[in-house]
Coordinates of C-alpha atoms in Angstrom, one line a residue:
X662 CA 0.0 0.0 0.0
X663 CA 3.2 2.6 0.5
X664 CA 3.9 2.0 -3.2
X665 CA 0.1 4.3 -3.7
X666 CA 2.0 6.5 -1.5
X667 CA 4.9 6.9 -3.1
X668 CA 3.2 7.5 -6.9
X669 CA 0.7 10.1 -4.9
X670 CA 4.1 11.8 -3.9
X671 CA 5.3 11.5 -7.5
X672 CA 1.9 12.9 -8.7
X673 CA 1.8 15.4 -6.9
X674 CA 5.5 16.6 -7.9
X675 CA 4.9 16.1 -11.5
X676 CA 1.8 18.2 -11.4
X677 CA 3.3 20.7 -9.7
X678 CA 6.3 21.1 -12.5
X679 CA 3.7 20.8 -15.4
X680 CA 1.3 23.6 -14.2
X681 CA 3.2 25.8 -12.4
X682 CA 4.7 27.4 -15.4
X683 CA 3.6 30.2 -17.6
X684 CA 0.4 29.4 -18.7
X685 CA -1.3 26.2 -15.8
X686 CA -4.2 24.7 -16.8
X687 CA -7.5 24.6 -14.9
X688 CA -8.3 21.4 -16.0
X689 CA -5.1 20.0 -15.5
X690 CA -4.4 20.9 -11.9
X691 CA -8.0 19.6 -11.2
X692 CA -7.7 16.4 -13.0
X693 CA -4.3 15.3 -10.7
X694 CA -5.4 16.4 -7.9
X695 CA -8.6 14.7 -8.5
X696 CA -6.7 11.7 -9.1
X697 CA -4.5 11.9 -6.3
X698 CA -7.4 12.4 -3.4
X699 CA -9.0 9.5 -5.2
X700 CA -5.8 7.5 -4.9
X701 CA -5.6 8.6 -0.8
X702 CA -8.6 6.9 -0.6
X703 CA -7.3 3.5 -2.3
X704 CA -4.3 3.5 -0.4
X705 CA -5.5 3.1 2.7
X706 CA -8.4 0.8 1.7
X707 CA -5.4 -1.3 0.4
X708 CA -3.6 -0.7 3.5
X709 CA -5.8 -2.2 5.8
X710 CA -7.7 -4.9 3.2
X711 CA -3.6 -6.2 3.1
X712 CA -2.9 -5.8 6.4
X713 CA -0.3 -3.3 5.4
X714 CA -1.3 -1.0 8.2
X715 CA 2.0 1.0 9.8
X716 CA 3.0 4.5 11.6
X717 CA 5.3 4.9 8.4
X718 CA 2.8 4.6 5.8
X719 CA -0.1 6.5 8.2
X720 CA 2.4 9.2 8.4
X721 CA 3.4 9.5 4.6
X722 CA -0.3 9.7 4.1
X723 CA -0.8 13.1 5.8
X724 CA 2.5 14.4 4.5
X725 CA 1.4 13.7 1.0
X726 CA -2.2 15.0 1.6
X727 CA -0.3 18.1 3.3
X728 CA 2.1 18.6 0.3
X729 CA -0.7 18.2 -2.6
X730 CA -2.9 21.2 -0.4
X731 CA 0.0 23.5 -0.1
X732 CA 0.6 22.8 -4.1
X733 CA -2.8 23.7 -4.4
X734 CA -3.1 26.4 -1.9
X735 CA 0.5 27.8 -3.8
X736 CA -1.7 27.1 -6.7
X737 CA -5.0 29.4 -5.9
X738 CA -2.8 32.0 -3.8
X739 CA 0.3 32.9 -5.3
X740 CA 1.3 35.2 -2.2
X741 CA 3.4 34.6 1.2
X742 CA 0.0 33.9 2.2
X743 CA -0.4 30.7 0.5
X744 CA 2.3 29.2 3.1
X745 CA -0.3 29.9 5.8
X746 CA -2.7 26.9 5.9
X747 CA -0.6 24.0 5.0
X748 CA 2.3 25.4 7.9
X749 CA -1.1 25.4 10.5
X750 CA -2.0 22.0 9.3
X751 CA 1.3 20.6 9.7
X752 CA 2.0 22.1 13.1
X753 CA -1.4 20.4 14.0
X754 CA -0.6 17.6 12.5
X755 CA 3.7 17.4 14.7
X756 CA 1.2 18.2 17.7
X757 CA -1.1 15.4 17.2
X758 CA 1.5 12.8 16.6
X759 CA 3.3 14.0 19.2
X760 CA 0.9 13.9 21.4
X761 CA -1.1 10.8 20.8
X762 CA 1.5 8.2 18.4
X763 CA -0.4 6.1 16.4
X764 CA -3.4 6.9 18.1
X765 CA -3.5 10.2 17.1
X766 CA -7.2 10.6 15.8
X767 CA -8.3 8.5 18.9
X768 CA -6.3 9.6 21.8
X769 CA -5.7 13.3 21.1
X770 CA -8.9 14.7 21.0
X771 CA -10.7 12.6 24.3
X772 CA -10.6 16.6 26.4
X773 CA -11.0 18.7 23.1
X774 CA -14.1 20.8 22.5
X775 CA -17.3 19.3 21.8
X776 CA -17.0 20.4 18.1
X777 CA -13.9 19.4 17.4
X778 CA -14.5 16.0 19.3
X779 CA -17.5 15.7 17.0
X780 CA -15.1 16.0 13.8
X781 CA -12.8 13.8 14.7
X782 CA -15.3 11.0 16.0
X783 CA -14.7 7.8 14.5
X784 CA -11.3 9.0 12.7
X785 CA -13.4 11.9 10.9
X786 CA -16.1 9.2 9.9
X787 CA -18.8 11.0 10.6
X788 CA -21.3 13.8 8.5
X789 CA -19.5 16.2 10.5
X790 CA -16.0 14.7 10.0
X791 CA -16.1 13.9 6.1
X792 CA -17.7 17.8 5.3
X793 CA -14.4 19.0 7.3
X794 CA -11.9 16.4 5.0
X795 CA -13.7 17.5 1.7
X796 CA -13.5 21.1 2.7
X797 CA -9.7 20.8 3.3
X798 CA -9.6 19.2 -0.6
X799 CA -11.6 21.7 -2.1

């Protein structure tokens, strides 16, 4: 399951090169990307239908989610600005782990607010939870 990892990574750097220059497509970026959040999904399906499950692979997965945003975020808002988000999420994201390991959508959030408990119920499978993931993709 790394290996959907590893061409998500590779994607996402080869998207990046092709539209970043003078004239980037619309419909380029947005088919990649597409493809690459519909490859997230597959790789951790694979993952666990493999038994391939591990910190390494759980952790590549949010760096390459993190990396394909900023692209996109770089993408959409071609200012300092654009650093913004995807620095917030990864500082969440070094807290988290650091905080809670492998456990980190379980353990992390048992004394959070009761919003942000809400979201990340389940590992963010709930209404609430999946709106929040989609709205980080679009």
């Amino acid at each position: 399951a790394n290996l959907v990892g590893y061409i998500r990574l590779a994607l996402v750097l080869v998207t990046f090169s092709r539209v970043s220059g003078d004239e980037p497509t619309t419909q380029k970026t947005a088919f990649f990307y597409t493809l690459n959040v519909l490859l997230d999904g597959l790789d951790g399906f694979l993952a666990r239908a493999l038994g391939q499950v591990s910190v390494f692979g759980a952790t590549m997965d949010v760096l390459v989610d993190n990396l394909s945003r900023a692209m996109m975020w770089q993408l959409a808002v071609p200012s300092p600005w654009c650093v913004l988000p995807p620095f917030l999420e990864m500082l969440v994201f070094a807290c988290t782990h650091a905080e809670g390991g492998a456990a980190w959508k379980e353990g992390c959030f048992a004394q959070a607010p009761p919003f942000i408990a809400a979201i990340m119920r389940a590992g963010f499978k709930t209404p609430l939870g999946a709106l929040t993931v989609a709205g980080l993709n679009f």
